[in-house]
Tab-separated table of C-alpha atoms and ligand atoms in Angstrom:
chain	number	residue	atom	x	y	z
A	56	MET	CA	-19.087	7.063	-31.704
A	57	PRO	CA	-16.100	8.283	-29.155
A	58	ASP	CA	-17.250	9.851	-25.814
A	59	THR	CA	-16.925	13.689	-25.903
A	60	LEU	CA	-17.961	16.477	-23.282
A	61	THR	CA	-19.780	18.813	-24.430
A	62	ILE	CA	-19.356	22.265	-23.471
A	63	THR	CA	-21.623	25.675	-23.077
A	64	ASP	CA	-19.444	28.805	-23.003
A	65	ASN	CA	-22.713	31.011	-21.646
A	66	ARG	CA	-20.607	34.186	-22.342
A	67	THR	CA	-20.743	33.689	-26.140
A	68	GLY	CA	-23.211	30.391	-26.859
A	69	LYS	CA	-20.650	29.491	-28.928
A	70	GLN	CA	-20.183	25.165	-28.350
A	71	TYR	CA	-16.893	22.508	-27.431
A	72	GLU	CA	-16.944	18.948	-28.275
A	73	LEU	CA	-14.106	17.623	-26.489
A	74	PRO	CA	-13.056	14.356	-26.080
A	75	ILE	CA	-13.380	11.854	-23.404
A	76	GLN	CA	-10.342	8.670	-23.592
A	77	ASP	CA	-9.689	6.410	-20.197
A	78	GLY	CA	-12.208	8.942	-17.499
A	79	ALA	CA	-9.839	11.881	-18.790
A	80	ILE	CA	-10.446	15.063	-20.661
A	81	ARG	CA	-7.107	17.068	-22.119
A	82	ALA	CA	-6.670	20.055	-19.981
A	83	MET	CA	-5.098	21.392	-23.184
A	84	ASP	CA	-8.192	20.992	-25.395
A	85	LEU	CA	-10.019	23.994	-22.737
A	86	ARG	CA	-7.410	26.301	-23.895
A	87	GLN	CA	-9.696	26.726	-26.546
A	88	ILE	CA	-12.208	28.281	-24.795
A	89	LYS	CA	-11.994	31.679	-25.145
A	90	VAL	CA	-14.049	35.150	-25.162
A	91	LYS	CA	-11.206	37.221	-27.354
A	92	PRO	CA	-9.379	36.599	-29.501
A	93	ASP	CA	-5.851	36.985	-27.082
A	94	ASP	CA	-7.174	35.289	-24.976
A	95	PHE	CA	-4.809	32.874	-23.231
A	96	GLY	CA	-7.781	29.894	-22.972
A	97	LEU	CA	-9.481	28.281	-20.097
A	98	MET	CA	-7.631	27.138	-17.378
A	99	THR	CA	-8.029	24.260	-14.669
A	100	TYR	CA	-7.276	25.301	-10.863
A	101	ASP	CA	-6.434	22.253	-8.795
A	102	PRO	CA	-4.271	22.815	-6.104
A	103	ALA	CA	-2.654	19.257	-4.837
A	104	PHE	CA	-3.570	17.423	-7.378
A	105	MET	CA	-7.372	16.582	-5.866
A	106	ASN	CA	-8.671	15.647	-9.826
A	107	THR	CA	-5.346	15.723	-12.237
A	108	ALA	CA	-4.136	12.950	-13.965
A	109	ALA	CA	-0.248	13.273	-14.301
A	110	CYS	CA	0.522	10.771	-16.121
A	111	ARG	CA	-0.118	7.446	-17.568
A	112	SER	CA	1.408	4.382	-15.585
A	113	ARG	CA	1.447	1.048	-16.214
A	114	ILE	CA	2.726	0.377	-12.595
A	115	THR	CA	0.405	0.318	-9.626
A	116	TYR	CA	-2.996	0.101	-9.452
A	117	ILE	CA	-5.128	1.222	-6.284
A	118	ASP	CA	-8.719	1.183	-6.305
A	119	GLY	CA	-9.323	3.738	-3.421
A	120	ASP	CA	-12.570	2.999	-2.386
A	121	LYS	CA	-12.678	-1.314	-2.041
A	122	GLY	CA	-9.606	-0.952	-0.970
A	123	ILE	CA	-7.438	-2.452	-3.630
A	124	LEU	CA	-4.048	-2.024	-4.346
A	125	LEU	CA	-1.468	-4.170	-7.368
A	126	TYR	CA	2.061	-4.304	-8.125
A	127	ARG	CA	1.409	-4.766	-12.227
A	128	GLY	CA	-1.801	-5.970	-11.978
A	129	TYR	CA	-0.433	-8.821	-8.890
A	130	PRO	CA	-2.834	-8.155	-5.144
A	131	ILE	CA	-0.225	-6.792	-2.471
A	132	GLU	CA	-1.848	-10.145	-0.667
A	133	GLN	CA	-0.268	-12.137	-3.196
A	134	LEU	CA	3.210	-11.116	-3.341
A	135	ALA	CA	3.051	-10.135	0.348
A	136	GLU	CA	2.436	-14.097	1.098
A	137	ARG	CA	4.539	-15.451	-2.037
A	138	SER	CA	7.150	-13.100	-2.632
A	139	ASP	CA	10.229	-10.968	-1.837
A	140	TYR	CA	11.188	-7.815	-1.585
A	141	LEU	CA	13.857	-8.312	-4.241
A	142	GLU	CA	11.515	-10.252	-7.205
A	143	THR	CA	9.019	-7.216	-6.368
A	144	ALA	CA	11.892	-4.803	-6.928
A	145	TYR	CA	12.010	-6.799	-10.479
A	146	LEU	CA	7.798	-6.389	-11.250
A	147	ILE	CA	7.791	-3.503	-10.713
A	148	LEU	CA	10.508	-2.309	-13.298
A	149	TYR	CA	10.336	-4.477	-15.593
A	150	GLY	CA	6.821	-5.550	-15.345
A	151	GLU	CA	6.481	-9.180	-15.980
A	152	LEU	CA	8.167	-11.790	-12.678
A	153	PRO	CA	10.660	-12.545	-12.829
A	154	THR	CA	12.034	-16.550	-14.103
A	155	GLU	CA	14.737	-17.845	-11.936
A	156	ALA	CA	17.478	-17.471	-13.891
A	157	GLN	CA	16.261	-13.989	-14.582
A	158	TYR	CA	15.319	-13.596	-10.403
A	159	GLN	CA	19.185	-15.477	-10.073
A	160	ASP	CA	20.907	-12.532	-11.889
A	161	TRP	CA	19.086	-10.000	-10.599
A	162	VAL	CA	20.141	-10.636	-7.269
A	163	ARG	CA	23.621	-11.086	-8.303
A	164	GLU	CA	23.203	-7.937	-9.706
A	165	ILE	CA	22.078	-6.228	-7.017
A	166	LYS	CA	24.977	-7.484	-4.393
A	167	LEU	CA	27.508	-6.559	-6.415
A	168	HIS	CA	27.040	-2.762	-5.483
A	169	THR	CA	25.985	-2.980	-2.085
A	170	MET	CA	29.728	-1.226	-0.750
A	171	LEU	CA	29.844	2.169	-0.406
A	172	HIS	CA	32.925	5.032	-1.810
A	173	GLU	CA	35.028	5.152	0.825
A	174	ASN	CA	33.958	9.140	0.957
A	175	ILE	CA	30.252	8.719	0.935
A	176	LYS	CA	31.233	6.469	4.695
A	177	LYS	CA	33.871	10.389	5.167
A	178	LEU	CA	31.276	12.268	4.082
A	179	MET	CA	28.165	10.788	6.905
A	180	GLU	CA	31.100	11.095	9.438
A	181	GLY	CA	31.061	15.037	9.035
A	182	PHE	CA	27.259	14.435	10.419
A	183	GLN	CA	25.995	15.500	13.800
A	184	TYR	CA	25.653	12.890	15.709
A	185	ASP	CA	22.311	13.120	16.498
A	186	ALA	CA	21.418	14.364	13.528
A	187	HIS	CA	17.880	12.729	11.894
A	188	PRO	CA	19.136	9.461	9.569
A	189	MET	CA	16.263	10.472	7.655
A	190	GLY	CA	18.484	14.087	7.235
A	191	ILE	CA	21.089	11.843	6.698
A	192	PHE	CA	19.631	9.765	4.376
A	193	LEU	CA	18.714	12.281	1.887
A	194	SER	CA	21.638	14.873	1.926
A	195	THR	CA	23.265	11.371	1.628
A	196	VAL	CA	21.485	10.031	-2.179
A	197	GLY	CA	22.309	13.244	-3.519
A	198	ALA	CA	25.774	13.574	-3.146
A	199	MET	CA	26.186	10.262	-4.644
A	200	SER	CA	25.032	12.327	-8.351
A	201	THR	CA	29.273	13.719	-7.555
A	202	PHE	CA	30.313	9.939	-6.969
A	203	TYR	CA	28.523	9.179	-10.017
A	204	PRO	CA	28.033	11.303	-12.779
A	205	ASP	CA	27.667	8.662	-15.502
A	206	GLY	CA	24.614	9.338	-14.043
A	207	LYS	CA	23.993	11.973	-15.937
A	208	ASP	CA	23.634	9.714	-19.301
A	209	ILE	CA	19.441	9.716	-18.589
A	210	LEU	CA	18.451	8.779	-22.269
A	211	ASN	CA	21.048	5.857	-22.055
A	212	ASP	CA	18.166	2.921	-22.015
A	213	GLU	CA	21.736	1.726	-19.551
A	214	SER	CA	22.290	4.182	-18.565
A	215	ARG	CA	19.944	4.159	-16.734
A	216	ARG	CA	19.229	0.614	-15.698
A	217	HIS	CA	22.797	0.434	-14.191
A	218	GLN	CA	21.787	3.882	-12.270
A	219	ARG	CA	18.260	2.036	-10.678
A	220	VAL	CA	20.771	-0.897	-9.702
A	221	ARG	CA	23.166	1.180	-8.438
A	222	LEU	CA	20.242	2.899	-6.295
A	223	ILE	CA	18.428	-0.076	-5.056
A	224	ALA	CA	21.988	-1.796	-3.888
A	225	LYS	CA	22.890	1.133	-2.242
A	226	VAL	CA	20.291	2.686	0.420
A	227	PRO	CA	20.161	-0.372	2.791
A	228	SER	CA	23.974	-0.034	3.479
A	229	VAL	CA	23.467	4.157	3.397
A	230	ALA	CA	20.440	3.993	5.392
A	231	ALA	CA	22.558	0.950	7.465
A	232	TYR	CA	25.678	3.832	8.205
A	233	ALA	CA	23.133	6.566	9.265
A	234	TYR	CA	22.314	4.840	11.740
A	235	ARG	CA	26.067	3.209	12.913
A	236	HIS	CA	26.517	6.774	13.359
A	237	HIS	CA	23.487	8.039	14.891
A	238	ILE	CA	24.822	5.212	17.484
A	239	GLY	CA	28.490	5.628	17.690
A	240	ARG	CA	28.626	2.462	16.437
A	241	PRO	CA	31.433	1.553	13.814
A	242	TYR	CA	30.348	0.575	10.356
A	243	VAL	CA	30.064	-2.498	9.462
A	244	TYR	CA	30.654	-3.701	5.742
A	245	PRO	CA	27.739	-5.866	3.358
A	246	ASP	CA	27.999	-9.038	3.627
A	247	ASN	CA	26.353	-10.641	0.413
A	248	ASP	CA	26.980	-14.596	2.046
A	249	LEU	CA	23.599	-12.618	2.833
A	250	SER	CA	19.218	-11.879	1.977
A	251	PHE	CA	19.091	-8.843	0.787
A	252	THR	CA	16.772	-8.257	4.446
A	253	GLY	CA	19.089	-9.778	6.044
A	254	ASN	CA	22.682	-8.292	4.942
A	255	PHE	CA	20.292	-4.743	5.992
A	256	LEU	CA	20.082	-6.022	9.346
A	257	ASN	CA	23.423	-7.612	9.317
A	258	MET	CA	24.874	-3.903	9.051
A	259	LEU	CA	22.535	-2.387	11.626
A	260	PHE	CA	23.556	-4.793	14.423
A	261	LYS	CA	25.941	-6.176	14.334
A	262	MET	CA	28.375	-6.635	17.256
A	263	THR	CA	31.870	-8.125	17.969
A	264	GLU	CA	30.622	-11.715	17.190
A	265	LEU	CA	32.026	-12.937	12.957
A	266	LYS	CA	29.508	-14.025	11.143
A	267	TYR	CA	25.725	-12.279	11.778
A	268	ARG	CA	22.849	-14.230	12.025
A	269	SER	CA	19.256	-12.583	12.013
A	270	ASN	CA	16.172	-14.029	13.080
A	271	PRO	CA	13.880	-16.187	10.061
A	272	VAL	CA	11.102	-14.782	10.795
A	273	LEU	CA	12.498	-10.896	11.510
A	274	GLU	CA	14.040	-10.995	8.622
A	275	ARG	CA	11.075	-12.424	6.710
A	276	ALA	CA	8.630	-9.739	8.764
A	277	LEU	CA	10.892	-6.932	7.600
A	278	ASP	CA	10.764	-8.256	4.345
A	279	VAL	CA	7.278	-8.763	3.837
A	280	LEU	CA	7.110	-4.540	4.700
A	281	PHE	CA	9.116	-3.363	2.253
A	282	ILE	CA	6.534	-5.656	-0.363
A	283	LEU	CA	4.546	-2.780	0.707
A	284	HIS	CA	5.652	0.138	0.836
A	285	VAL	CA	7.553	-0.690	-2.604
A	286	ASP	CA	5.001	1.898	-4.800
A	287	HIS	CA	2.181	3.580	-4.000
A	288	GLU	CA	1.624	5.718	-7.369
A	289	GLN	CA	1.364	9.298	-8.061
A	290	ASN	CA	2.102	10.652	-4.281
A	291	CYS	CA	3.442	13.060	-2.720
A	292	SER	CA	7.298	11.190	-2.975
A	293	THR	CA	6.245	9.754	-6.340
A	294	SER	CA	5.819	13.549	-8.014
A	295	ALA	CA	8.684	15.114	-6.660
A	296	MET	CA	10.752	11.486	-8.687
A	297	ARG	CA	8.692	12.203	-11.150
A	298	GLY	CA	8.275	16.422	-11.121
A	299	VAL	CA	12.455	16.614	-10.329
A	300	GLY	CA	13.557	13.976	-12.860
A	301	SER	CA	11.825	16.086	-15.966
A	302	SER	CA	13.982	18.229	-15.905
A	303	HIS	CA	16.563	15.550	-17.058
A	304	VAL	CA	18.777	15.721	-13.728
A	305	ASP	CA	20.058	12.408	-12.323
A	306	PRO	CA	18.545	9.670	-11.040
A	307	TYR	CA	20.047	10.592	-7.338
A	308	SER	CA	18.862	14.692	-7.438
A	309	ALA	CA	15.923	13.894	-8.076
A	310	MET	CA	15.870	10.774	-5.687
A	311	ALA	CA	16.876	13.546	-2.650
A	312	ALA	CA	14.257	15.482	-4.425
A	313	ALA	CA	11.421	12.341	-3.223
A	314	ALA	CA	13.010	11.553	0.057
A	315	ALA	CA	12.873	14.674	1.118
A	316	ALA	CA	9.397	14.792	0.529
A	317	LEU	CA	8.768	11.166	2.135
A	318	TYR	CA	10.329	12.646	5.436
A	319	GLY	CA	7.587	14.542	5.841
A	320	PRO	CA	5.242	13.741	8.625
A	321	LEU	CA	1.932	14.000	6.275
A	322	HIS	CA	3.868	11.286	4.422
A	323	GLY	CA	6.294	8.248	5.068
A	324	GLY	CA	7.440	10.274	8.390
A	325	ALA	CA	4.078	9.622	9.407
A	326	ASN	CA	4.971	6.054	10.740
A	327	GLU	CA	6.872	7.810	12.751
A	328	ALA	CA	4.282	10.520	14.387
A	329	VAL	CA	2.271	7.973	14.927
A	330	LEU	CA	4.868	6.558	17.165
A	331	ARG	CA	5.394	9.535	18.751
A	332	MET	CA	1.982	10.355	19.662
A	333	LEU	CA	0.836	7.104	21.523
A	334	GLU	CA	4.178	7.562	23.763
A	335	GLU	CA	2.247	11.118	24.221
A	336	VAL	CA	-1.635	9.042	24.214
A	337	ARG	CA	0.364	6.894	27.596
A	338	THR	CA	-2.228	4.944	28.365
A	339	VAL	CA	-5.286	2.844	26.939
A	340	GLN	CA	-7.490	5.475	29.488
A	341	GLN	CA	-5.900	8.031	27.698
A	342	VAL	CA	-8.092	7.427	23.881
A	343	PRO	CA	-11.449	9.118	24.277
A	344	ALA	CA	-9.797	12.583	25.888
A	345	PHE	CA	-6.679	12.539	22.501
A	346	ILE	CA	-9.424	11.682	20.019
A	347	LYS	CA	-11.809	13.695	21.255
A	348	ARG	CA	-9.608	16.563	21.256
A	349	VAL	CA	-8.395	15.650	17.307
A	350	LYS	CA	-11.836	15.489	17.174
A	351	GLY	CA	-11.179	19.910	18.287
A	352	GLY	CA	-9.170	20.993	15.597
A	353	GLU	CA	-6.347	20.322	18.141
A	354	GLY	CA	-3.924	17.984	15.772
A	355	ARG	CA	-4.618	14.902	13.795
A	356	LEU	CA	-4.573	10.798	14.176
A	357	MET	CA	-1.249	10.222	12.976
A	358	GLY	CA	-1.733	6.885	11.037
A	359	PHE	CA	-5.334	7.117	10.065
A	360	GLY	CA	-6.312	8.846	6.427
A	361	HIS	CA	-5.178	8.815	2.960
A	362	ARG	CA	-6.288	10.734	0.304
A	363	VAL	CA	-6.838	7.280	-2.417
A	364	TYR	CA	-7.791	5.286	0.392
A	365	LYS	CA	-11.355	5.621	1.618
A	366	SER	CA	-11.657	2.139	2.811
A	367	TYR	CA	-9.611	-0.013	5.139
A	368	ASP	CA	-6.138	0.740	3.915
A	369	PRO	CA	-5.020	-2.772	2.386
A	370	ARG	CA	-1.076	-2.430	3.482
A	371	ALA	CA	-2.393	-2.463	6.832
A	372	LYS	CA	-4.384	-5.592	7.056
A	373	ILE	CA	-1.279	-7.048	5.917
A	374	ILE	CA	0.502	-5.356	8.789
A	375	LYS	CA	-1.768	-6.065	11.216
A	376	GLN	CA	-0.709	-9.764	10.855
A	377	VAL	CA	3.421	-9.574	10.852
A	378	ALA	CA	2.650	-7.403	14.360
A	379	ASP	CA	1.260	-11.182	15.229
A	380	GLN	CA	4.097	-12.809	13.675
A	381	VAL	CA	7.142	-10.325	15.208
A	382	PHE	CA	5.218	-9.316	19.495
A	383	GLU	CA	5.470	-13.167	18.750
A	384	VAL	CA	9.471	-13.013	18.680
A	385	THR	CA	9.752	-10.051	19.949
A	386	GLY	CA	7.389	-9.700	23.062
A	387	ARG	CA	4.258	-7.629	22.126
A	388	ASN	CA	4.899	-3.657	22.186
A	389	HIS	CA	2.700	-2.285	25.353
A	390	LEU	CA	2.225	0.728	22.572
A	391	LEU	CA	-0.089	-1.947	20.970
A	392	ASP	CA	-3.417	-1.729	23.453
A	393	ILE	CA	-3.158	1.501	22.473
A	394	ALA	CA	-3.239	1.627	18.956
A	395	LEU	CA	-5.813	-0.783	18.300
A	396	GLU	CA	-7.889	1.407	20.834
A	397	LEU	CA	-7.964	4.122	19.044
A	398	GLU	CA	-9.038	2.947	16.074
A	399	ARG	CA	-11.797	0.580	17.226
A	400	ILE	CA	-12.629	4.366	18.893
A	401	ALA	CA	-12.247	6.478	15.294
A	402	LEU	CA	-14.278	3.169	13.458
A	403	GLN	CA	-17.204	3.823	14.868
A	404	ASP	CA	-16.719	7.900	15.865
A	405	GLU	CA	-18.969	9.411	14.021
A	406	TYR	CA	-16.049	12.113	12.910
A	407	PHE	CA	-13.808	9.714	11.085
A	408	VAL	CA	-17.006	7.311	9.551
A	409	GLN	CA	-18.470	10.165	7.807
A	410	ARG	CA	-14.751	12.072	6.583
A	411	LYS	CA	-14.109	8.395	5.283
A	412	LEU	CA	-10.978	8.034	6.965
A	413	TYR	CA	-9.545	4.653	7.931
A	414	PRO	CA	-5.858	3.361	9.208
A	415	ASN	CA	-2.961	3.106	6.678
A	416	VAL	CA	0.320	1.413	5.808
A	417	ASP	CA	2.130	3.980	8.522
A	418	PHE	CA	-0.132	3.288	12.168
A	419	TYR	CA	0.789	-0.083	12.428
A	420	SER	CA	4.562	-0.373	10.900
A	421	GLY	CA	6.008	1.647	13.328
A	422	LEU	CA	5.369	-0.423	16.199
A	423	ILE	CA	6.397	-3.938	14.280
A	424	TYR	CA	10.015	-1.237	13.497
A	425	GLN	CA	9.706	0.332	17.461
A	426	ALA	CA	8.994	-3.984	18.615
A	427	MET	CA	12.571	-4.854	16.491
A	428	GLY	CA	14.461	-2.510	18.192
A	429	PHE	CA	14.458	0.800	15.599
A	430	PRO	CA	14.623	3.644	17.207
A	431	LYS	CA	11.261	6.387	15.716
A	432	ASP	CA	12.991	8.969	13.803
A	433	MET	CA	15.121	5.223	11.532
A	434	PHE	CA	10.779	4.781	10.041
A	435	PRO	CA	10.766	6.780	7.630
A	436	VAL	CA	14.379	5.232	6.356
A	437	LEU	CA	12.380	1.669	6.119
A	438	PHE	CA	10.137	3.178	4.367
A	439	ALA	CA	12.858	4.672	1.695
A	440	ILE	CA	14.475	2.073	0.961
A	441	PRO	CA	12.306	-0.315	-0.821
A	442	ARG	CA	9.938	2.720	-1.607
A	443	THR	CA	13.559	3.100	-3.788
A	444	ALA	CA	12.920	1.273	-6.232
A	445	GLY	CA	8.660	2.213	-6.689
A	446	TRP	CA	10.550	5.834	-7.737
A	447	VAL	CA	13.220	4.129	-9.894
A	448	ALA	CA	10.886	2.603	-11.711
A	449	GLN	CA	8.537	5.970	-11.722
A	450	TRP	CA	10.934	7.615	-13.347
A	451	GLU	CA	11.552	5.502	-15.764
A	452	GLU	CA	8.472	5.270	-16.731
A	453	MET	CA	8.755	9.372	-17.276
A	454	LEU	CA	11.807	9.555	-19.001
A	455	LEU	CA	10.191	7.154	-21.945
A	456	ASP	CA	6.477	8.458	-21.569
A	457	PRO	CA	6.758	10.649	-25.290
A	458	ASP	CA	3.518	13.050	-23.622
A	459	GLN	CA	5.469	14.196	-20.822
A	460	LYS	CA	7.659	17.474	-20.856
A	461	ILE	CA	9.509	19.255	-17.961
A	462	ALA	CA	6.626	19.639	-15.085
A	463	ARG	CA	5.280	22.601	-14.908
A	464	PRO	CA	2.267	23.571	-13.751
A	465	ARG	CA	0.182	27.191	-13.799
A	466	GLN	CA	-0.581	29.513	-11.736
A	467	ILE	CA	-3.728	32.123	-11.340
A	468	TYR	CA	-2.029	35.262	-10.464
A	469	THR	CA	-3.745	37.389	-7.949
A	470	GLY	CA	-1.130	40.234	-6.370
A	471	ALA	CA	-1.092	43.477	-7.813
A	472	THR	CA	-1.116	44.867	-10.913
A	473	ARG	CA	1.113	46.665	-13.067
A	474	ARG	CA	2.538	49.663	-10.956
A	475	ASP	CA	5.456	52.026	-11.368
A	476	PHE	CA	8.475	51.935	-8.817
A	477	VAL	CA	8.665	54.407	-6.414
A	478	PRO	CA	11.552	55.827	-4.964
A	479	ARG	CA	12.109	54.984	-0.968
A	480	ASP	CA	12.338	58.842	-0.416
A	481	LYS	CA	8.726	59.439	-2.185
A	482	ARG	CA	6.985	56.204	-0.673
A	483	GLY	CA	4.089	57.257	2.067
B	513	CMC	N1	-7.205	12.186	11.817
B	513	CMC	C1	-8.141	13.998	11.829
B	513	CMC	N2	-8.307	14.203	11.164
B	513	CMC	C2	-8.373	14.117	9.545
B	513	CMC	C3	-6.977	13.596	9.889
B	513	CMC	C4	-6.467	13.032	10.492
B	513	CMC	N3	-5.531	11.872	10.306
B	513	CMC	N4	-7.029	13.013	8.284
B	513	CMC	C5	-7.954	14.058	7.403
B	513	CMC	N5	-8.569	14.416	8.311
B	513	CMC	C6	-9.845	15.232	8.297
B	513	CMC	C7	-9.764	16.833	7.697
B	513	CMC	O1	-9.540	17.586	8.351
B	513	CMC	C8	-10.015	17.363	7.245
B	513	CMC	O2	-11.616	17.338	7.185
B	513	CMC	P1	-12.334	19.152	7.335
B	513	CMC	O3	-13.419	17.663	6.099
B	513	CMC	O4	-13.246	18.592	8.484
B	513	CMC	O5	-11.608	19.425	6.863
B	513	CMC	C9	-10.683	15.963	6.465
B	513	CMC	O6	-10.920	13.966	6.719
B	513	CMC	C10	-10.072	15.578	4.932
B	513	CMC	O7	-9.044	15.639	4.869
B	513	CMC	P2	-7.708	16.616	4.136
B	513	CMC	O8	-6.772	16.944	4.887
B	513	CMC	O9	-8.473	16.713	3.127
B	513	CMC	O10	-7.672	15.778	3.313
B	513	CMC	P3	-6.242	14.398	2.851
B	513	CMC	O11	-6.761	13.427	1.364
B	513	CMC	O12	-6.149	15.933	2.285
B	513	CMC	O13	-5.337	14.379	3.099
B	513	CMC	C11	-3.791	13.048	4.411
B	513	CMC	C12	-4.475	12.464	3.694
B	513	CMC	C13	-3.192	11.300	4.742
B	513	CMC	C14	-2.714	13.518	4.017
B	513	CMC	C15	-4.047	12.924	6.034
B	513	CMC	O14	-5.611	11.838	6.287
B	513	CMC	C16	-3.162	12.863	7.461
B	513	CMC	O15	-3.180	14.257	7.426
B	513	CMC	N6	-3.058	11.869	7.964
B	513	CMC	C17	-2.483	11.416	8.730
B	513	CMC	C18	-0.727	11.892	8.259
B	513	CMC	C19	-1.062	9.909	8.424
B	513	CMC	O16	-1.448	9.204	9.004
B	513	CMC	N7	-0.132	9.854	6.942
B	513	CMC	C20	0.497	9.283	5.877
B	513	CMC	C21	-0.383	8.758	5.015
B	513	CMC	S1	0.045	7.362	4.105
B	513	CMC	C22	1.803	6.797	4.040
B	513	CMC	C23	1.991	7.944	3.219
B	513	CMC	O17	1.109	8.154	2.173
B	513	CMC	O18	2.722	8.326	3.390
């Protein structure tokens, strides 16, 4: 017998049987519950989608209570240890790990698309010297829609594949150009002899040397950070990508919206906010007073808490190990002691324990980025580069899902009832 939920409407005495599938009822099944024939039908009220599944997805699985994260079934710990960013991006997009030949073709294809149109460079030159790189990044991704009008052919499989490759390949170039513009250095063209991450570091940090070679430990560390940030199911920016993409706009415009969502301090901007917070705390001795202020409602402990994880974020565990490797090369970030003390105190404190607030991915990532030489306002951009693979995979899944239509939530209207217009001279 199929699982059902029986609802009795106490007003009418009528009973309704709603099928339960995959642990959910369909909100549309509630519409049949009406008191009068002209009744619209019952809705659910769920601000911030606390308990509403908006899609079926085969991409990323999270068990928030157990702290488990799987990409296409593979544990994040194994991918971080044994894969690389481009292989993981392939997995996220195609559902399977590539064979050696598929991997080589994929890497070659990405490398063929790393260059930016010269006019994109000119467009970026128009930004103020102190423009936030994430503002430059999201505007440029949106502007790419005008450079690639074929991106509008969103129902064509081959066109979609092409746009996905372009986006994954070009975002490091956009990010690096945004950074070089910000610090007033000339742009560096991609060097396709280098790895994906090695080339990104080249475009960021190359000076007058003929060939840029990054430190292999730092290059690998950045690649691991990229793996950890590839996808995280239906978070704010991914929901923006799906929601905006559901209007059938091109992927560049949809991704500009996703990047804008990521920019916020409650989402991908949290890594930058964590560093500013650590600098504000200043010393280990100030930590208890800071925690007291947070508990008193004066701001949040940035890099702590998560909508889904109610235990330690598995990505934060891996990042802590990466931090040790990076600090061996760069020297220890002096803010690390403050972060460790904040974590130590918060994990024992009733306020945080009761609310199940643990460090998330952003708590330690900024310390690594800073030690590697990135300014704070580049941190959200570093999040956006690998998340591009997740966004375009989720966009593709949304477009191919026959259950999906244009996203359009309902509302509960709480405004004035119908009333007649009063001329200005008659208003009291
Ligand atoms: N510091 C202090 N209190 C917190 C924090 C925090 N970081 N996070 C949640 N709380 C409290 C909150 O005040 C509330 O308390 P009460 O029940 O007394 O009102 C309770 O915990 C539940 O919080 P919520 O705001 O209802 O939880 P949410 O699921 O809506 O928010 C969150 C999730 C990530 C936005 C939130 O935990 C937060 O603002 N964290 C800090 C920002 C941050 O680190 N964001 C990165 C998230 S992970 C990566 C990503 O998504 O980019």
